[in-house]
Short mmCIF file of C-alpha atoms and ligand atoms in Angstrom, two decimals:
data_model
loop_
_atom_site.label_atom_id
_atom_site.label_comp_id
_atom_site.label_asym_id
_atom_site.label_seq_id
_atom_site.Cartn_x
_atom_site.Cartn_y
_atom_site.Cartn_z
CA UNK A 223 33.82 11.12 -1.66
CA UNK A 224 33.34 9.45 1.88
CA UNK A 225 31.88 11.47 4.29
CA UNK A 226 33.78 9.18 6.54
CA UNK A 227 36.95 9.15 4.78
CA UNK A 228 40.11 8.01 7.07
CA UNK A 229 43.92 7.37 6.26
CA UNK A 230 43.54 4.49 4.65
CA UNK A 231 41.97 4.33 1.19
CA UNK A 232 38.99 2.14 0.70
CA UNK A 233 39.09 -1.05 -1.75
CA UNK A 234 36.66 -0.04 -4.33
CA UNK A 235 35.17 -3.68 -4.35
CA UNK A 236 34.18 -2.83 -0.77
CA UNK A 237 32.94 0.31 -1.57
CA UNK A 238 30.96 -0.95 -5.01
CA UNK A 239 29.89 -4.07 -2.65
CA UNK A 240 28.24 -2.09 0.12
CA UNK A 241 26.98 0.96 -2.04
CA UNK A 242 26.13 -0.39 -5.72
CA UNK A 243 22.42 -0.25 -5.50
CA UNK A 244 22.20 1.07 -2.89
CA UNK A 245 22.68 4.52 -4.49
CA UNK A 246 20.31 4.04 -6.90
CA UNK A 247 17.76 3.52 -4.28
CA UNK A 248 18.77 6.55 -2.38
CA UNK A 249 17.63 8.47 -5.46
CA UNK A 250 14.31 8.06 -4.00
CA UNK A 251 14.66 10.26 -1.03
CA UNK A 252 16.35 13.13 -2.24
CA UNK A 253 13.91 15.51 -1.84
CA UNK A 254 12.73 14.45 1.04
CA UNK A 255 16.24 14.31 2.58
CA UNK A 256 16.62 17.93 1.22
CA UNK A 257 13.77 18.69 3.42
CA UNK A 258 14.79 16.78 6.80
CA UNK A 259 18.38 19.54 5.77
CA UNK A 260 15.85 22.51 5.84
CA UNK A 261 14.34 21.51 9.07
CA UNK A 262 17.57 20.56 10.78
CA UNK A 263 19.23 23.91 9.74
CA UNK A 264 16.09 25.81 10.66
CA UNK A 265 16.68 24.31 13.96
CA UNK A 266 20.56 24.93 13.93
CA UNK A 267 19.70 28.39 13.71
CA UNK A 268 17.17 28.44 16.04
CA UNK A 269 19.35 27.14 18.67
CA UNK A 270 22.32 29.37 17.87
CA UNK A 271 24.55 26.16 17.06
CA UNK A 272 24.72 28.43 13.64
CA UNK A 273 24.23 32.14 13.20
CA UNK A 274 21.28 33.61 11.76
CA UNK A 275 23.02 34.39 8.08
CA UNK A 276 24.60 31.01 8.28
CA UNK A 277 21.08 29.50 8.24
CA UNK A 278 19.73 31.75 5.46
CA UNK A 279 22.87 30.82 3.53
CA UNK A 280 22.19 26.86 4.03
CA UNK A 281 18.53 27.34 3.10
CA UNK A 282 19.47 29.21 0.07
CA UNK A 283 21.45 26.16 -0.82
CA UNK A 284 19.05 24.04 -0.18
CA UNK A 285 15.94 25.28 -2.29
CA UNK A 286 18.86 25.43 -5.20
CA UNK A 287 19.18 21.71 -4.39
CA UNK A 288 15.54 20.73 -4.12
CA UNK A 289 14.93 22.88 -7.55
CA UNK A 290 17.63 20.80 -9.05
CA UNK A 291 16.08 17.56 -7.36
CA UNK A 292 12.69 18.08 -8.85
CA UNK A 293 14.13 18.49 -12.29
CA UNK A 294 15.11 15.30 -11.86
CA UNK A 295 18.73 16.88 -12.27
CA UNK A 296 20.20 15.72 -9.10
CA UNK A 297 22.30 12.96 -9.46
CA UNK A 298 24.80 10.40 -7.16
CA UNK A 299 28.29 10.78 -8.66
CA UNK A 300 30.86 8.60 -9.19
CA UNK A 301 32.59 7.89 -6.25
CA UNK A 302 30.10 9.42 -3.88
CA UNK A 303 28.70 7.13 -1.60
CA UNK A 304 25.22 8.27 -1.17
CA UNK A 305 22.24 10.66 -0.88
CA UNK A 306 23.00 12.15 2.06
CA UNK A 307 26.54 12.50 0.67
CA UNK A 308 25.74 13.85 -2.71
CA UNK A 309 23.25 16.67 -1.03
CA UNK A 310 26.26 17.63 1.61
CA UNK A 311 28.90 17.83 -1.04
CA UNK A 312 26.44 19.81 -3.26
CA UNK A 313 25.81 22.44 -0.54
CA UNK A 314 29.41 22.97 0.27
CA UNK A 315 30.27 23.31 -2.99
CA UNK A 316 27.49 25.96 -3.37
CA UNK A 317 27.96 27.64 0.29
CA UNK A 318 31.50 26.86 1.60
CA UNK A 319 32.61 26.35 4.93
CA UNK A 320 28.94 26.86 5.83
CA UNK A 321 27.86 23.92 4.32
CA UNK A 322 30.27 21.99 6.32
CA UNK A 323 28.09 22.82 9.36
CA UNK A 324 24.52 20.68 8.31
CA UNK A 325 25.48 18.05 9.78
CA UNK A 326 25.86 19.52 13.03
CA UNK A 327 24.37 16.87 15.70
CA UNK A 328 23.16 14.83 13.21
CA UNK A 329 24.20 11.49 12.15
CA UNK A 330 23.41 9.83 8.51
CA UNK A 331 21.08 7.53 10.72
CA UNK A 332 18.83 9.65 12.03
CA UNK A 333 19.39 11.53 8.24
CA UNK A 334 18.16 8.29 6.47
CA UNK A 335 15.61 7.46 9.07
CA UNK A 336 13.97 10.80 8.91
CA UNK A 337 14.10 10.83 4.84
CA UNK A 338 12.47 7.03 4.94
CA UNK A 339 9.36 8.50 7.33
CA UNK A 340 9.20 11.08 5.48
CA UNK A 341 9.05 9.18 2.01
CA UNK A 342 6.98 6.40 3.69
CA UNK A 343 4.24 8.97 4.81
CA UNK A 344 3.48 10.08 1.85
CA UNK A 345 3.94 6.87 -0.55
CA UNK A 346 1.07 5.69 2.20
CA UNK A 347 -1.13 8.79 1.39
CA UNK A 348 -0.46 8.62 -2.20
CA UNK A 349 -1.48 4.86 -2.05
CA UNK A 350 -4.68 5.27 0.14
CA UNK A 351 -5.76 7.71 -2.85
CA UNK A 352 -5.28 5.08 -5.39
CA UNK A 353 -6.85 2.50 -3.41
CA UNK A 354 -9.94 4.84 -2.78
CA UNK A 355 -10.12 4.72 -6.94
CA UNK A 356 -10.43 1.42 -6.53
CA UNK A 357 -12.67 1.07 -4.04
CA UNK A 358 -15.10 3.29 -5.52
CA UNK A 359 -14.87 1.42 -9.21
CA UNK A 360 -16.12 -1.67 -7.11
CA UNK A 361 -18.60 -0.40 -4.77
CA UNK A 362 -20.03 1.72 -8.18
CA UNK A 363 -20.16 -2.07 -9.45
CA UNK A 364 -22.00 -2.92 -7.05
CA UNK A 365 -24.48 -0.46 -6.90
CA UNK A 366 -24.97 -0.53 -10.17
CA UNK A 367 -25.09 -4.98 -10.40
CA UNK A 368 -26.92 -5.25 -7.35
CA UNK A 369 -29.92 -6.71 -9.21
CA UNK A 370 -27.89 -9.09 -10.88
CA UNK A 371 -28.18 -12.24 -9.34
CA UNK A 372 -25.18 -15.50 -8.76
CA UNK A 373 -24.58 -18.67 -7.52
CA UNK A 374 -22.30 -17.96 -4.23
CA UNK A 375 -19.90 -20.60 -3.60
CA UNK A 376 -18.72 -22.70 -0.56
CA UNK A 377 -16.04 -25.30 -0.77
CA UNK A 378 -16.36 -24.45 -4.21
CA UNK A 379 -19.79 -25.75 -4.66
CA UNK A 380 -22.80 -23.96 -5.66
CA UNK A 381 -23.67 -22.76 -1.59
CA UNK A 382 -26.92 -20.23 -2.06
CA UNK A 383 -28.31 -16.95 -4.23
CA UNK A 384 -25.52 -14.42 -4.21
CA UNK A 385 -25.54 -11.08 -6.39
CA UNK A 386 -23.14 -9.24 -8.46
CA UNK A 387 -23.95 -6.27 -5.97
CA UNK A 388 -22.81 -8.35 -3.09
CA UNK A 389 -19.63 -9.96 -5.06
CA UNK A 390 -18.17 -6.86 -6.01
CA UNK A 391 -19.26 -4.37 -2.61
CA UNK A 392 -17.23 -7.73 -0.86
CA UNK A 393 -14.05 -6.67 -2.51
CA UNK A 394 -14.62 -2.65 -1.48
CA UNK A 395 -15.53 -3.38 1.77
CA UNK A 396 -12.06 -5.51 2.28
CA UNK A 397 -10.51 -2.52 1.12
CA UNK A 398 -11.93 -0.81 3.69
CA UNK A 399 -10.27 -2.94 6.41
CA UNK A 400 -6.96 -2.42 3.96
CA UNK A 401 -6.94 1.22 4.80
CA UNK A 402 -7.16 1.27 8.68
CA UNK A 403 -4.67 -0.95 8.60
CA UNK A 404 -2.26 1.53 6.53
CA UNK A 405 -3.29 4.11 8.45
CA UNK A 406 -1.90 1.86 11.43
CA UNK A 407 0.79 1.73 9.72
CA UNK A 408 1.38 5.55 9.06
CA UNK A 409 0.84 6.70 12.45
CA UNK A 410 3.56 4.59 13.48
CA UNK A 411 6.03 6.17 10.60
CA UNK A 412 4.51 9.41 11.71
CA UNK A 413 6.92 10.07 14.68
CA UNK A 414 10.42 12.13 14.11
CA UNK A 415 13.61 10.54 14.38
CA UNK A 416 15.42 13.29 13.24
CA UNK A 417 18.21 14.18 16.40
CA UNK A 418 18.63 10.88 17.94
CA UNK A 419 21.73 10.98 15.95
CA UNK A 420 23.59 7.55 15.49
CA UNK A 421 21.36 6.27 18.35
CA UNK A 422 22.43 7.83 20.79
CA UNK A 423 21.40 11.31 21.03
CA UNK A 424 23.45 14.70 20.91
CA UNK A 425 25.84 16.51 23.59
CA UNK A 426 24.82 19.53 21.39
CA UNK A 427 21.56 21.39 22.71
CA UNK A 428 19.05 20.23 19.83
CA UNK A 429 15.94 21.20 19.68
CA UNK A 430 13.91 18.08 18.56
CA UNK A 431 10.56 19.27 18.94
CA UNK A 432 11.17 22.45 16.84
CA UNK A 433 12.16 19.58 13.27
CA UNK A 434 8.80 17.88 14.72
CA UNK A 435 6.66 20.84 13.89
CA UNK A 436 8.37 22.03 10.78
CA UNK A 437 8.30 18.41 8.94
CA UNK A 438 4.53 17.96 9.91
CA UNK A 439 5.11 14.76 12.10
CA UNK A 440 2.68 13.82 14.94
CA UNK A 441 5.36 13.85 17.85
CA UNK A 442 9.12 12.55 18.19
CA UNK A 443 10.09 9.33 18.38
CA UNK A 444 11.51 9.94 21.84
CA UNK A 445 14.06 7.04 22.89
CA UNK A 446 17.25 7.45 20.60
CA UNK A 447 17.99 4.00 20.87
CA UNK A 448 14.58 3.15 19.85
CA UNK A 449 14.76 5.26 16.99
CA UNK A 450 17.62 3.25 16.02
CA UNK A 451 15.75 -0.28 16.29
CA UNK A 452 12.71 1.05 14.77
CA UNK A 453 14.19 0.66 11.56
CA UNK A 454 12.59 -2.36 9.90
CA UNK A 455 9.78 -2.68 12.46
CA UNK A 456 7.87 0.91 11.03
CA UNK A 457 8.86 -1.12 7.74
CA UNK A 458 7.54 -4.32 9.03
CA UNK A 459 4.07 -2.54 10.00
CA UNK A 460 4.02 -0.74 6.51
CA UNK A 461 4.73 -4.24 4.71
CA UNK A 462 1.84 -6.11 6.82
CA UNK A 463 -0.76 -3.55 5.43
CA UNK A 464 0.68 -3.41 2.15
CA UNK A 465 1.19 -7.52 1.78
CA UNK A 466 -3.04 -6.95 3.23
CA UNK A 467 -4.00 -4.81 0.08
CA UNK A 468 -2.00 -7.00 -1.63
CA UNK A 469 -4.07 -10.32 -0.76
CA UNK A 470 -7.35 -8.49 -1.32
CA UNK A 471 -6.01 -7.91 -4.90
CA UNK A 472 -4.72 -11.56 -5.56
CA UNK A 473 -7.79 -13.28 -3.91
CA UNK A 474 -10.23 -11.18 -6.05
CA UNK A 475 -7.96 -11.85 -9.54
CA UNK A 476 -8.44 -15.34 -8.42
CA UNK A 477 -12.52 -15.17 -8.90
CA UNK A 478 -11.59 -13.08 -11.58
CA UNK A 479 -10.24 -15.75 -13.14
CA UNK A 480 -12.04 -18.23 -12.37
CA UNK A 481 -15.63 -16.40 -13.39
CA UNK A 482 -14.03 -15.99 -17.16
CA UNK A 483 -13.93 -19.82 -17.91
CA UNK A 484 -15.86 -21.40 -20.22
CA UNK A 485 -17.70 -23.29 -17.24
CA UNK A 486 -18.79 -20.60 -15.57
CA UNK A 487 -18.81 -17.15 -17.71
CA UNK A 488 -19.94 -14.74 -15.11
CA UNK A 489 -18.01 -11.93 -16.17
CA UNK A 490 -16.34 -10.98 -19.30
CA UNK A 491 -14.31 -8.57 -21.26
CA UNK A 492 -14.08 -6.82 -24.34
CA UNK A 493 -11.02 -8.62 -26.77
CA UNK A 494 -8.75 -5.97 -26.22
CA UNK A 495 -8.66 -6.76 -22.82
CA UNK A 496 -7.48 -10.38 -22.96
CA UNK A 497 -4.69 -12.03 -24.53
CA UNK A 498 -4.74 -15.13 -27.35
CA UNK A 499 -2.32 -17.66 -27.60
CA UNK A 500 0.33 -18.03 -30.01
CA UNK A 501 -1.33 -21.92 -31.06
CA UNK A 502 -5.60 -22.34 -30.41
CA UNK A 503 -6.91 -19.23 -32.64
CA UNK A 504 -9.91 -19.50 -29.70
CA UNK A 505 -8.32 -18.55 -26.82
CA UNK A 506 -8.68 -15.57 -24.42
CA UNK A 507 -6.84 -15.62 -21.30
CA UNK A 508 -7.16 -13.28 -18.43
CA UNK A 509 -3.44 -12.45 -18.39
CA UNK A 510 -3.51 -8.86 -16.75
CA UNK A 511 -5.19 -10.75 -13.71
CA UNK A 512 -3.03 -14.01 -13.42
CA UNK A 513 0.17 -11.17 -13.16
CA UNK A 514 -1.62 -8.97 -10.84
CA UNK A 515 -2.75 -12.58 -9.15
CA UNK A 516 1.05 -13.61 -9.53
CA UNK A 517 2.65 -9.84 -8.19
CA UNK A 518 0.59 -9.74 -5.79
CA UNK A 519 1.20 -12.98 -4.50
CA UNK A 520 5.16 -12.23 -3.99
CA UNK A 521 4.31 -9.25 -2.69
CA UNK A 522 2.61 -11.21 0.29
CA UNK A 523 5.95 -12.56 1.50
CA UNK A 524 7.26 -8.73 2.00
CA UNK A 525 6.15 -9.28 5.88
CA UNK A 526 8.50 -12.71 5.99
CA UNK A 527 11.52 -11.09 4.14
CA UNK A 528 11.45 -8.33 6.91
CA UNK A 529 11.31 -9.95 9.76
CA UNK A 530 13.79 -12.40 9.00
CA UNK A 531 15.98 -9.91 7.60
CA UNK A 532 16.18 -7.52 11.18
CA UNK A 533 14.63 -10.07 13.27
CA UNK A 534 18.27 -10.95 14.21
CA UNK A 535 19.95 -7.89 14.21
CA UNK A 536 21.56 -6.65 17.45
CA UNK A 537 20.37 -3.50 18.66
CA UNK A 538 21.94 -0.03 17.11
CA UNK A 539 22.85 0.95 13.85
CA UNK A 540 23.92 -2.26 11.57
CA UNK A 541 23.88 -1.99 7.85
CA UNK A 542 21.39 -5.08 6.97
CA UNK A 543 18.94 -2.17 7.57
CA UNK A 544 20.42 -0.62 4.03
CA UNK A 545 18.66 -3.64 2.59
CA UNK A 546 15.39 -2.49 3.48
CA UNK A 547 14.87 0.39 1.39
CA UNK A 548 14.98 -0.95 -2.00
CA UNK A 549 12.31 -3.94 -0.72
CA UNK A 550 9.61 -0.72 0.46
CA UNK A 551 10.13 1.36 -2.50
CA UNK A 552 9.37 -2.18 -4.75
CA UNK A 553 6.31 -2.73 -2.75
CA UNK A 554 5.02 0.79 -3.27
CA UNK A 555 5.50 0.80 -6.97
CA UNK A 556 3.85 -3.07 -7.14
CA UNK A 557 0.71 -2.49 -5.62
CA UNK A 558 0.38 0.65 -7.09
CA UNK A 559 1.07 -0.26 -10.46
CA UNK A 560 -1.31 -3.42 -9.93
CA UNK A 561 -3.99 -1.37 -8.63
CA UNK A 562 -4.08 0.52 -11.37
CA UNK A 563 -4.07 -2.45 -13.98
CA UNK A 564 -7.17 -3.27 -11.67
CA UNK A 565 -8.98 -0.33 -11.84
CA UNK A 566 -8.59 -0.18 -16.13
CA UNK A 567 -9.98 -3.67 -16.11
CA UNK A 568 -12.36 -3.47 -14.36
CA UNK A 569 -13.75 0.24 -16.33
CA UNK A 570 -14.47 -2.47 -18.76
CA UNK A 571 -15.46 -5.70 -16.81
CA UNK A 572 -18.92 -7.18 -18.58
CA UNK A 573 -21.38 -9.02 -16.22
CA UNK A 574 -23.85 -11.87 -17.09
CA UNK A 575 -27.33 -11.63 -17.10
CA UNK A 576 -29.55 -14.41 -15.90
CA UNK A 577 -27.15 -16.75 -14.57
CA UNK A 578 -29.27 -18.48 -11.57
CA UNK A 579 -31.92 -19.78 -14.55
CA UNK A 580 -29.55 -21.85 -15.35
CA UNK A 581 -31.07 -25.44 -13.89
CA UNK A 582 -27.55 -26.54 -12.66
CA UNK A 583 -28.21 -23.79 -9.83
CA UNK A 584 -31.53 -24.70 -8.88
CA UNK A 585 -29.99 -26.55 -5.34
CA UNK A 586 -29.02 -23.20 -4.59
CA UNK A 587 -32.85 -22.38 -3.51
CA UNK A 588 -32.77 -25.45 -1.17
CA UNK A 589 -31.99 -22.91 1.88
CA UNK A 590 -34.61 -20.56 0.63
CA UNK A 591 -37.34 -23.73 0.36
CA UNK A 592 -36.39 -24.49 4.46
CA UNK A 593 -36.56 -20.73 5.45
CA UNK A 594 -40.28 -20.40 3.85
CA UNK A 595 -41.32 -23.53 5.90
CA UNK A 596 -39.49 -21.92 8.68
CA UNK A 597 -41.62 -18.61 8.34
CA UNK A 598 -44.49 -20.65 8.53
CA UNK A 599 -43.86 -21.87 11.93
CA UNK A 600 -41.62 -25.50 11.01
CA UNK A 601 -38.56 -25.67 13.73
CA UNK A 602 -35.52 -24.97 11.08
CA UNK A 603 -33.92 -28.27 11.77
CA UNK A 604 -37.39 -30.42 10.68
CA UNK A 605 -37.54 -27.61 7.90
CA UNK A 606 -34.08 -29.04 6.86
CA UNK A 607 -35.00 -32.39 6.88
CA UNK A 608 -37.79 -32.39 4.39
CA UNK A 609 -35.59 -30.01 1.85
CA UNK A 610 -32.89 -32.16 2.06
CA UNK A 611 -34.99 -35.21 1.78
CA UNK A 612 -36.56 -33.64 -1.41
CA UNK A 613 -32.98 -33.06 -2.44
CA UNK A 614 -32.03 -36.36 -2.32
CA UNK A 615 -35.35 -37.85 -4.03
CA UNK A 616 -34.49 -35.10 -6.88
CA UNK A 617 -38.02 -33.77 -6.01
CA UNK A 618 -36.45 -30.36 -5.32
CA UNK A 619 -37.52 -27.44 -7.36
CA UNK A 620 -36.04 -23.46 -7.35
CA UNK A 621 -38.65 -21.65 -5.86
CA UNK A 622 -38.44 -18.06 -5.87
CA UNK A 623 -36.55 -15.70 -4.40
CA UNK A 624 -37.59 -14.29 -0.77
CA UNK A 625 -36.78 -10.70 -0.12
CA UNK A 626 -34.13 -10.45 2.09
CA UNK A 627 -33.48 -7.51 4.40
CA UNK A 628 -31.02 -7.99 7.08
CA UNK A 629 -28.31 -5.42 6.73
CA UNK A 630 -25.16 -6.67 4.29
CA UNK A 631 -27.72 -9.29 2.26
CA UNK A 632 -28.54 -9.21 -1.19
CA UNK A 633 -31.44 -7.50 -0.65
CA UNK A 634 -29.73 -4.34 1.44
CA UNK A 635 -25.79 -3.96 0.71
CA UNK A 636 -25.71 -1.35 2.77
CA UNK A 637 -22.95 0.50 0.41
CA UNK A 638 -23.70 3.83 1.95
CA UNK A 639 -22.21 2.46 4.87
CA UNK A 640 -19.45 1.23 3.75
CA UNK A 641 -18.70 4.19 1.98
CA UNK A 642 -18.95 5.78 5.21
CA UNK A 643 -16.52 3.99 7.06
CA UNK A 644 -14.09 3.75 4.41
CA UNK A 645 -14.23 7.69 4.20
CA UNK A 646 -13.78 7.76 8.34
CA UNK A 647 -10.19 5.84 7.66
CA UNK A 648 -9.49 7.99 4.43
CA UNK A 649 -9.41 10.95 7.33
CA UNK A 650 -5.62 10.68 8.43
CA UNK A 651 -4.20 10.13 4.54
CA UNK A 652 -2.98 13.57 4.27
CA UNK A 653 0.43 15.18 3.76
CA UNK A 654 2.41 17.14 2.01
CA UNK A 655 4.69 16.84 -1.33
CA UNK A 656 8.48 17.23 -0.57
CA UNK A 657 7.95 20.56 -1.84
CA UNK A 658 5.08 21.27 -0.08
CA UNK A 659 7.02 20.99 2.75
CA UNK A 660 10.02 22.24 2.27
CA UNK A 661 8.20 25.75 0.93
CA UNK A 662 6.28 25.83 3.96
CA UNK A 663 9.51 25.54 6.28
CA UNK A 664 11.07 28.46 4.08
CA UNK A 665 7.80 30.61 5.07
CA UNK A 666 8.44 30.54 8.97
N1 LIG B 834 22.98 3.89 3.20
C1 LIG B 834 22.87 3.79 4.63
C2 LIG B 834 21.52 3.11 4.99
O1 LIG B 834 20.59 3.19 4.23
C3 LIG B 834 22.89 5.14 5.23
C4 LIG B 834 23.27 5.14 6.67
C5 LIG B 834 24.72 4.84 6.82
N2 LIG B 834 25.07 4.80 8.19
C6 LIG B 834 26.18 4.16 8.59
N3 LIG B 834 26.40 4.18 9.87
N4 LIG B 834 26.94 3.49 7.80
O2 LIG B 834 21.43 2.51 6.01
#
């Protein structure tokens, strides 16, 4: 069934060509485009473009289809083309000639742009919860590690005293600058499309901001036209934050990694959370990182595909922007799924005790040496001089450890705080489940 269907008959490679996967993808948004339906009929009725028992009639409908969608019953027939299709043909079937009237002003453009906000808001919600697991596995790390001393690294040398507490509480607080970034993101797929039709608005007297207030968004995208091109950029600005998450998760496998080998064995974990190899009985590899490492790596180039896939596009409606779905419904399930993998690994990470005895670290108490001799009055750069001139004689020895007290040091994390501001950004992460919505709608 083509909701467009003309004289002619299609050539089914044309049709399998343009719709193939794409119908598989669509079976992501059903619900949600069952609930853009309820608001758009709510507002049919509202307006008088249908009659009062015509609307009651559609919504019936309706919650039949969004029972059948959450039991995972609904399905994209042969021959139909897609969601939107599917959900129309359904609701005729099941309402007659009144079903015929949902797509009254409405276009499958604005129907597919207001499912993909709508699916987008709360896949960003639903990931801003799992990256607050995350978050507070590592800043719990760190509070509970701070003691802990290590050798920090520059260039990958051994740089100066680090801590555990500091290592870990790095990674949370990068998380933290993750999540304002998604919330970016979400405010600007928090606007409703839903109206602006193929791009180009409605002769028929909608009433936009009435599908604004039932589907929870902050306002209406306002320019049709825009509406139209905003497809991929909203994308684009979801990708950026996700591809951010993304490189906090690869960079932090990397030390990951790195801190298992045999040369430095900072961190461990139990054997049933490494892998052996198939030839040297000894090994035990990291694996779960290098694939989160790997995942997220690819997942970093989501920005590029984007841009170079609409970059180009003329403005209006073009169907390149099909393409775009299947790439943001991969990119929620990746990080998610790699987030998770994090957060099991690291319930079980081991940390090593004692580490900065070892006397391959003791250069990394040369800066320490030079700020005593500065707290006794020596200009820092003379200070300098004699530590690195003991340095280079090998006269150096570790001294101990000053207390340090500036705010984000080893000696004062200052993990309340950043558990502070990553709870101010967790603020805006909230919205409803399709059927949340969709029972709320029904209510007014
Ligand atoms: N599957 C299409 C998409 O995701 C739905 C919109 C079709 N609109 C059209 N004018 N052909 O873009």
């Amino acid at each position: 069934m083509k909701l467009w269907k003309k004289d002619a008959v299609p050539d089914p490679r044309v049709i399998e060509f343009t719709s193939a996967d794409d119908r598989t993808a669509d079976l992501h948004l059903a619900e949600w485009d069952i609930a853009g339906s309820v608001a758009h009929a709510i507002m049919l009725g509202k307006t008088g473009l249908i009659t009062p028992a015509e609307k009651d009639e559609l919504l019936k409908g309706l919650a039949a289809l969004y029972d059948k969608a959450a039991a995972g019953d609904l399905i994209i027939e042969d021959g139909v083309e897609d969601i939107h299709s599917q959900i129309e043909k359904e609701l005729t079937a099941l309402t007659g000639d009144t079903g015929k009237k949902i797509h009254t002003g409405r276009s499958r453009n604005d129907q597919v742009l207001v499912d993909l906000r709508l699916y987008t808001r709360n896949a960003i919600d639903n990931l801003a919860v799992n990256i607050e697991k995350l978050f507070t596995r590592l800043l719990e790390l760190s509070t509970r590690h701070r003691e802990i001393m290590i050798p920090g690294y520059t260039h990958m040398q051994p740089a100066m005293v680090s801590s555990f507490g500091l290592w870990f509480g790095s990674w949370a607080e990068s998380l933290a600058d993750d999540l304002l970034l998604l919330g970016s993101a979400r405010a600007v797929v928090d606007r409703n499309p839903l109206g602006t039709g193929a791009g180009y608005g409605s002769s028929l007297p909608l009433d936009r901001k009435c599908t604004t207030n039932l589907l929870e968004f902050s306002d209406l995208l306002y320019n049709s036209a825009y509406a139209s091109i905003s497809r991929g950029k909203a994308e684009l600005a979801v990708a950026s934050a996700i591809a951010s998450v993304a490189q906090t998760l690869a960079r932090f496998s990397t030390d990951v990694c790195l801190f298992m080998t045999a040369e430095f064995r900072f961190i461990d974990f139990p054997d049933e959370f490494v892998t052996g190899s198939s030839i040297m009985p000894q090994k035990r590899n990291p694996d779960a990182f290098e694939l989160i490492r790997g995942r997220m790596h690819i997942l970093q180039s989501l920005p590029g595909q984007i841009s170079l896939l609409v970059s180009g596009l003329p403005s209006g409606y073009n169907r390149d922007l099909q393409l775009l779905k299947q790439l943001i419904f991969n990119a929620f399930s990746e990080v998610n799924e790699c987030i998770g993998m994090t957060v099991v690994m690291l319930d079980n990470i081991r940390v090593k005790d004692n580490l900065t005895d070892n006397p391959l670290y003791n250069p990394i108490y040369s800066t320490e040496e030079a700020n005593k001799l500065v707290r006794d009055g020596v200009p820092f750069r003379d200070a300098y001089r004699t530590v690195s001139s003991m340095v280079g004689k090998k006269l150096f020895e570790k001294t101990a450890l000053s207390e340090y007290t500036h705010e984000g040091s080893i000696g004062k994390l200052c993990n309340d705080e950043i558990g502070r501001i990553f709870r101010e950004r967790s603020l805006c992460f909230r919205s409803k489940t399709a059927g949340e919505l969709i029972a709320s709608m029904m209510k007014k």
